[in-house]
Short mmCIF file of C-alpha atoms in Angstrom, two decimals:
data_model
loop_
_atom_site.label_atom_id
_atom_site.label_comp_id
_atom_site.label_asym_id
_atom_site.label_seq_id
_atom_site.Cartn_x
_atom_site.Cartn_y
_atom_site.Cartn_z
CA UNK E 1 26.89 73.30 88.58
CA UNK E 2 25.04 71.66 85.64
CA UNK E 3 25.42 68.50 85.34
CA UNK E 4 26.09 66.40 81.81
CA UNK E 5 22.69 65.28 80.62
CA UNK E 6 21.64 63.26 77.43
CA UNK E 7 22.03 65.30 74.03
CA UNK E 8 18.99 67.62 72.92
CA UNK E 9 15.99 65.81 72.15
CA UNK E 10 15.81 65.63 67.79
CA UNK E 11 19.77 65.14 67.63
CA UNK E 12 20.35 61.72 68.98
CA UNK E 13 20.41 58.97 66.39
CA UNK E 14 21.33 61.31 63.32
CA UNK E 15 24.72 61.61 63.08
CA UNK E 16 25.03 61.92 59.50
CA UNK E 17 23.86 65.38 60.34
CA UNK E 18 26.77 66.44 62.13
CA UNK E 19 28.60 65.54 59.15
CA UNK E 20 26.11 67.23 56.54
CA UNK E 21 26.39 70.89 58.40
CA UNK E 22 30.26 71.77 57.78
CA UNK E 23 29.60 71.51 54.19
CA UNK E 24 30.26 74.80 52.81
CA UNK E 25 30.63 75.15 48.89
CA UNK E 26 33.93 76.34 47.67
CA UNK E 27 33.59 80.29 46.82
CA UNK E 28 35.12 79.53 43.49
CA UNK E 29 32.62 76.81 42.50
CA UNK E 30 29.98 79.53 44.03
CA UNK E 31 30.65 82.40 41.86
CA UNK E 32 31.29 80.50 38.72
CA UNK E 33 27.88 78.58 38.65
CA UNK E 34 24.28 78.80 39.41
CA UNK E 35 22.79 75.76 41.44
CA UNK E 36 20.55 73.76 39.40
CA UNK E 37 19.64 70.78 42.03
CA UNK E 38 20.31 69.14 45.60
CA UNK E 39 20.72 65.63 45.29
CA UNK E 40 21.04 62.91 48.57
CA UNK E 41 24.71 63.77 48.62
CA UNK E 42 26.03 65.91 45.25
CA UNK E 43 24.78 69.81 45.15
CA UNK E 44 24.57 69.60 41.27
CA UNK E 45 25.56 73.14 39.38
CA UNK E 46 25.65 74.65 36.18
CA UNK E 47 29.27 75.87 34.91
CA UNK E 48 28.30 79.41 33.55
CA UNK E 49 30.06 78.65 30.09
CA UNK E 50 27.56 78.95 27.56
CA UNK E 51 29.92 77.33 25.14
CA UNK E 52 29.88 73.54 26.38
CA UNK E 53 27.22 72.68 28.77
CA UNK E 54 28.78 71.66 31.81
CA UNK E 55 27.38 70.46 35.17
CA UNK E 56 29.25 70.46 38.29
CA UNK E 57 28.60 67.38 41.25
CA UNK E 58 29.83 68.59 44.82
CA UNK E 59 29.58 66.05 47.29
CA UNK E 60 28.12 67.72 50.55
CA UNK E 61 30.81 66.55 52.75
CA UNK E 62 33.02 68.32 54.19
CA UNK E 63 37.30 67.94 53.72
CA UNK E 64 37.26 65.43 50.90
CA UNK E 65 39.71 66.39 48.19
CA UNK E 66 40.40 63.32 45.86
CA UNK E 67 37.77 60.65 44.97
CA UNK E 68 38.61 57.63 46.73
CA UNK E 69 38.66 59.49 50.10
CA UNK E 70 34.55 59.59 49.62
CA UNK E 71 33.66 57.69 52.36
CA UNK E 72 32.49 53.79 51.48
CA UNK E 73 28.94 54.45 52.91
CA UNK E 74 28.72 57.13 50.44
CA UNK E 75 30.19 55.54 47.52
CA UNK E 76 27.42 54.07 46.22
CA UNK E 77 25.80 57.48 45.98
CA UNK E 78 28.15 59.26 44.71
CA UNK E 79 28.42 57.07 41.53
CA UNK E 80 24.61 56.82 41.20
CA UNK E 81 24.42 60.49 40.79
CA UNK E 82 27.03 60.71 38.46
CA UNK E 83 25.22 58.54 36.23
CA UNK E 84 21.88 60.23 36.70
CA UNK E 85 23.75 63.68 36.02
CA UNK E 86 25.40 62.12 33.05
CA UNK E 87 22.35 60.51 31.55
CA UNK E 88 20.06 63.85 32.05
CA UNK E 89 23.17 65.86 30.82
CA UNK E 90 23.08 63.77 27.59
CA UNK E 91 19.11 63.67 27.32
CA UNK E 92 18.97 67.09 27.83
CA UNK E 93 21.77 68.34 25.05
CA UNK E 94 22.16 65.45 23.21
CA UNK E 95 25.89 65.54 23.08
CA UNK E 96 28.32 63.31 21.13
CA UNK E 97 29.76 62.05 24.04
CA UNK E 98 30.66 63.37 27.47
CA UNK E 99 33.46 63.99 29.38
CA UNK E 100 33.56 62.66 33.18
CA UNK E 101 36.38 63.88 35.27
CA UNK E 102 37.33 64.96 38.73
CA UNK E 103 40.51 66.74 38.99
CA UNK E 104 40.91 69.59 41.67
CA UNK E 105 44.26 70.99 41.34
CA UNK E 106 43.06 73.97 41.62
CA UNK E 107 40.10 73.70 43.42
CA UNK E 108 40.43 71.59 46.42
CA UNK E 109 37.13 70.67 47.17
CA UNK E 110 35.96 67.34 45.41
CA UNK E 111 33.65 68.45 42.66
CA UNK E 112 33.11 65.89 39.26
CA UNK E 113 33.18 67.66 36.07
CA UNK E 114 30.18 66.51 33.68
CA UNK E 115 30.70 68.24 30.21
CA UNK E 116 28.91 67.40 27.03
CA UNK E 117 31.28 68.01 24.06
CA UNK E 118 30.55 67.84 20.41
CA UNK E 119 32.75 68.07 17.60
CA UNK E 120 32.22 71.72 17.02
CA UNK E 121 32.79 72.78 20.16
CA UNK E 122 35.75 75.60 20.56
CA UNK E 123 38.35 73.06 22.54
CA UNK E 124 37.13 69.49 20.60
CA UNK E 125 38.61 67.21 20.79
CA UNK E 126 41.47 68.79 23.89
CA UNK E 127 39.92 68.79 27.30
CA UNK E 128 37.97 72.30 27.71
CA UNK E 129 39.95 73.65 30.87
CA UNK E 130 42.19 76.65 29.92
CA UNK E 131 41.29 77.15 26.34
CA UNK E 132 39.93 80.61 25.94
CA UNK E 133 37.46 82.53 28.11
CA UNK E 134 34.45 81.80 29.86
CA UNK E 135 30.69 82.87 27.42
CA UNK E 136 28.47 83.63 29.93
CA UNK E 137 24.60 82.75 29.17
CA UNK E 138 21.92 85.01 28.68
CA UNK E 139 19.40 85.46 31.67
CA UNK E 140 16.81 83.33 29.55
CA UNK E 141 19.10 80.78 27.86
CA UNK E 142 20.53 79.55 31.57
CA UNK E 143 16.64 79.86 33.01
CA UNK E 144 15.89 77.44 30.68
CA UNK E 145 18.67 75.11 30.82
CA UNK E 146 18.49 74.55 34.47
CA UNK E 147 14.52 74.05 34.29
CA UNK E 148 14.88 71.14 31.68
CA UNK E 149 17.98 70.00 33.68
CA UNK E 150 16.25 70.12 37.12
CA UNK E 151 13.21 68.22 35.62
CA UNK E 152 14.86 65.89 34.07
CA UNK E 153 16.80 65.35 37.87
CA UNK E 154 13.48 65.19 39.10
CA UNK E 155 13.84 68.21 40.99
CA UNK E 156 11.58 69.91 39.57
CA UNK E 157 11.97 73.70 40.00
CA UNK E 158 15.54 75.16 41.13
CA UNK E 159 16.99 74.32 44.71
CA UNK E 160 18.34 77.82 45.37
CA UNK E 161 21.40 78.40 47.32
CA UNK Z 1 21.06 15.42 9.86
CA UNK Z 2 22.46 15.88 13.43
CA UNK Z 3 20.24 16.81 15.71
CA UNK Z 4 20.32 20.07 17.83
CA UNK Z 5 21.88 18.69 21.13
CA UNK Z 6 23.69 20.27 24.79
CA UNK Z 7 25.58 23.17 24.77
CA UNK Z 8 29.35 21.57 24.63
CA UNK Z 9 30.73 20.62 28.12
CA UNK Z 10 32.87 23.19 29.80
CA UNK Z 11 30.65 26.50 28.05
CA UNK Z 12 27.49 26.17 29.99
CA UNK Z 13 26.97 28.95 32.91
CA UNK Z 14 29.48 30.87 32.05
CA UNK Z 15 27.73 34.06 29.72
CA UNK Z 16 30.05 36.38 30.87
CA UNK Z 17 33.13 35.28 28.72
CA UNK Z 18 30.89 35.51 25.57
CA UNK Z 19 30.57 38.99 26.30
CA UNK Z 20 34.71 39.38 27.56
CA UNK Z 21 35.92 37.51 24.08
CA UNK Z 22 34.63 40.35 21.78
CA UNK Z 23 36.80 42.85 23.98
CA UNK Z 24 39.46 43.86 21.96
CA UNK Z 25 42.11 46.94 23.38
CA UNK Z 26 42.27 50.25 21.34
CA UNK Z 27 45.54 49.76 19.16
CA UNK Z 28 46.25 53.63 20.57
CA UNK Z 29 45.85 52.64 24.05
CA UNK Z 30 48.06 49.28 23.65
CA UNK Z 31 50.82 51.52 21.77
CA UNK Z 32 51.13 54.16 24.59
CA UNK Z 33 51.12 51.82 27.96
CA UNK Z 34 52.01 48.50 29.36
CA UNK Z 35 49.55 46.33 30.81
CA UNK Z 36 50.23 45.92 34.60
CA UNK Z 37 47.16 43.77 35.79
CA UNK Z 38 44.06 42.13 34.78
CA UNK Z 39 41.58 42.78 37.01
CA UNK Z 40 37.83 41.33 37.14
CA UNK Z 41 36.76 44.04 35.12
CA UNK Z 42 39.63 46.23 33.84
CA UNK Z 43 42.70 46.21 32.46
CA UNK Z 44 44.88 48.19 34.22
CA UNK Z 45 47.43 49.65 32.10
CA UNK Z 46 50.59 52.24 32.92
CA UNK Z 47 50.59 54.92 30.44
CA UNK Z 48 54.56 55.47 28.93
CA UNK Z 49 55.10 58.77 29.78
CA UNK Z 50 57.64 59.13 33.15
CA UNK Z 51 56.27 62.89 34.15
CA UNK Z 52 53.63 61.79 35.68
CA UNK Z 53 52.96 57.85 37.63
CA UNK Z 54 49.49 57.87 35.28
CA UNK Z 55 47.36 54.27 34.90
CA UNK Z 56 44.35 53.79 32.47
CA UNK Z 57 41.85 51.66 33.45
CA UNK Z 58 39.83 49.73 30.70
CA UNK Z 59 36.33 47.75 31.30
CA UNK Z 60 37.00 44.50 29.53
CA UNK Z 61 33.86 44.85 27.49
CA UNK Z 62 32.63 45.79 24.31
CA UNK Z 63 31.41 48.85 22.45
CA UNK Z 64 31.53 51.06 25.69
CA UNK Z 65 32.01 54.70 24.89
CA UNK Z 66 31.18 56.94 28.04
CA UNK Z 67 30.83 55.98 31.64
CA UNK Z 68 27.31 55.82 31.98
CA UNK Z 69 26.53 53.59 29.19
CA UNK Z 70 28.57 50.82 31.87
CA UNK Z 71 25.69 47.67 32.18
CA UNK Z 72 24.14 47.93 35.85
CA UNK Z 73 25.81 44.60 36.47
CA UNK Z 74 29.41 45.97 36.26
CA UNK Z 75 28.89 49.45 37.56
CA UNK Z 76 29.99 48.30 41.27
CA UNK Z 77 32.98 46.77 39.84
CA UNK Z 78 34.18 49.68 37.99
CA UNK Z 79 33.97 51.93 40.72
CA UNK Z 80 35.63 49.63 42.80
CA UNK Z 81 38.07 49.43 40.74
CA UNK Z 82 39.09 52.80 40.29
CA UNK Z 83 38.94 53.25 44.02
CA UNK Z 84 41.24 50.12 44.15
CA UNK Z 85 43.71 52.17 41.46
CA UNK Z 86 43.42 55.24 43.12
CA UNK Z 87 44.61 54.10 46.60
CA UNK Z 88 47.37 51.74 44.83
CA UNK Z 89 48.54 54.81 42.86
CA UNK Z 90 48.88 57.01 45.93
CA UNK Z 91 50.38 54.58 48.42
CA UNK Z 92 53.25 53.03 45.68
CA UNK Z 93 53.96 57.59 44.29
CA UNK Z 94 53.03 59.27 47.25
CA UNK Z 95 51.62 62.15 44.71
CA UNK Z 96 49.93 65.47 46.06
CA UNK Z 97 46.82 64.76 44.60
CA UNK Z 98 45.38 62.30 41.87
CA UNK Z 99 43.46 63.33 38.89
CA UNK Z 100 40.71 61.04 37.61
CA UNK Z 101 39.14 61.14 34.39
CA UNK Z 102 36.68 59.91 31.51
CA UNK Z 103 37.63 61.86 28.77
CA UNK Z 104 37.96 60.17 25.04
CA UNK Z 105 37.28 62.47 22.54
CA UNK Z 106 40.86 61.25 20.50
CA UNK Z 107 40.30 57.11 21.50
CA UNK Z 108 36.77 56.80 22.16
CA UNK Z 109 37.10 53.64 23.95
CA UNK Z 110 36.14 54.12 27.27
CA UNK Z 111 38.90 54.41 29.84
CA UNK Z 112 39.25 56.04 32.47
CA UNK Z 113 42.67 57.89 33.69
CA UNK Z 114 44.48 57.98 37.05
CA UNK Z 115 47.33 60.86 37.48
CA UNK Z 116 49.23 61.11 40.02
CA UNK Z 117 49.83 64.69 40.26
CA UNK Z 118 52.43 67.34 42.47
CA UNK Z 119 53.11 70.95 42.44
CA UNK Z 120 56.57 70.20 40.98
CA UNK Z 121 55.14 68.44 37.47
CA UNK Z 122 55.06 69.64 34.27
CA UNK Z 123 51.60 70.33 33.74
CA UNK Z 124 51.04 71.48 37.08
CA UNK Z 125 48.38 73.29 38.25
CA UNK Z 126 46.48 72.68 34.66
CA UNK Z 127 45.55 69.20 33.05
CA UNK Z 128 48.00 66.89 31.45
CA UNK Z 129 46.70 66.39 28.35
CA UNK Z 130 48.48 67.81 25.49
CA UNK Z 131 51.27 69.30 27.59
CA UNK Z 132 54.28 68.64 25.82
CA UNK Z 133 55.92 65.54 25.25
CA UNK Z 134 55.39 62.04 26.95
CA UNK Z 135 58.64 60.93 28.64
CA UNK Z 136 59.64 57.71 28.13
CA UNK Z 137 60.68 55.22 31.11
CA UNK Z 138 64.05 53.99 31.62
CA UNK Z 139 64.03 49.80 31.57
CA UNK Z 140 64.84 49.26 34.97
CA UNK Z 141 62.41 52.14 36.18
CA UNK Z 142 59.35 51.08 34.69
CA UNK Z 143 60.01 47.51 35.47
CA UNK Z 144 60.13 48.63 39.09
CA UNK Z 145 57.24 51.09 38.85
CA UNK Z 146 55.22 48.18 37.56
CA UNK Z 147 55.97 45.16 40.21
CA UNK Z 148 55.32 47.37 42.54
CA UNK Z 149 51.51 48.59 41.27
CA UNK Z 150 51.08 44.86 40.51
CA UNK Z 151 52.09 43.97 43.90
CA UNK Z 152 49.94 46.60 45.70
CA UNK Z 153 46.82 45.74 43.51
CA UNK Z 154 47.49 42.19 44.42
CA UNK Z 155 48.23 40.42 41.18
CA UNK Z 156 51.68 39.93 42.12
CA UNK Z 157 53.42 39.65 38.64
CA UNK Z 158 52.51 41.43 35.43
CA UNK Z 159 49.91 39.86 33.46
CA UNK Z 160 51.04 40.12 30.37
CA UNK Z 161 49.23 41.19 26.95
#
């Protein structure tokens, strides 16, 4: 019979890790956006809705649903990369203000809504969920965006999925 | 001629309250809720509308429009406030979920909402805003709803305008 030795060498000491790997990204959030970054904690996305640009944080955690069960050693993260999303968001577009908001009713995986409105936009000055449809971008227009978006991250060039 | 002297007694040390004086509350915000604390950095107000237990939170400071433009300084308060709300809202309503959200595009002083939501609700599964009409609270039940926030966040009584 074997006999119950220490864990695998390269696992000990990392438990974040163990954590980190049952992330899986809600197949909603998946097929409605295109990945622009991978931050510390937040995958960051693009909402494909050409009409307001929108990013999308997702904490890589897994079974967190409202935004005070982020656990406290990864508060302080979380918030930091809202306010770096929100500050490229507006550097990027150059909004007239943003709207910040985490909701998830019908999504249940945590994921922060980062949308740059403007007086002119089609749902100004409502909240954009539920009015009309979805504009998706063209091949180049979303190319772009996310290249100027992950730069501005510090990324650099697109995370992938 | 008088000569430049001391700041007066009782004023030194203390820059923070010239930057709390010129705080004044959006006449919108003050007309739709009733305050229910003070806390270090927000007021924490309960919005008049019985649908939904909903509290606004409001940095006591000046000229703040979206929720990255918060000084470094207070950034760690605000958060911890709205974790504070969050878990006060959910223990006192006991909702399904909470909403949270920087949105003000109609009062563009920043504040930030907490909704307690449930599958029952009006609104339900889409956002509150602009869904119908607010419901106002009876006396007695907001009265109730309010010592008990106040007692959860700690402050004990209401604070008063």
């Amino acid at each position: 019979m074997r006999q119950p030795g220490p864990a695998p060498s390269g696992l000990a000491g990392i438990p974040a890790v163990s954590v980190l790997v049952t992330f899986v990204l809600h197949p909603q959030l998946a097929a409605d956006t295109t990945v622009v970054a991978k931050l510390d904690l937040c995958r960051v996305l693009l909402m494909e809705d050409a009409r307001y640009p929108w990013l999308i944080l997702v904490p890589q955690l897994a079974d967190l649903k409202d935004l005070h069960q982020v656990p406290s050693g990864h508060q302080a993260a979380l918030w930091q990369e809202i306010n770096q999303a929100c500050t490229v968001l507006e550097q990027v577009t150059r909004p007239y203000k943003l709207n910040v908001a985490a909701l998830g009713n019908q999504v249940p995986q945590l994921h922060i809504h980062i949308i740059a409105r403007n007086p002119e936009d089609t749902a100004w000055p409502g909240p954009v969920w539920g009015v009309g449809k979805a504009q998706p971008y063209g091949e180049h227009n979303r190319a772009e965006l996310i290249k100027q978006l992950s730069a501005a991250l510090g990324t650099g060039t697109t995370a992938g999925e």
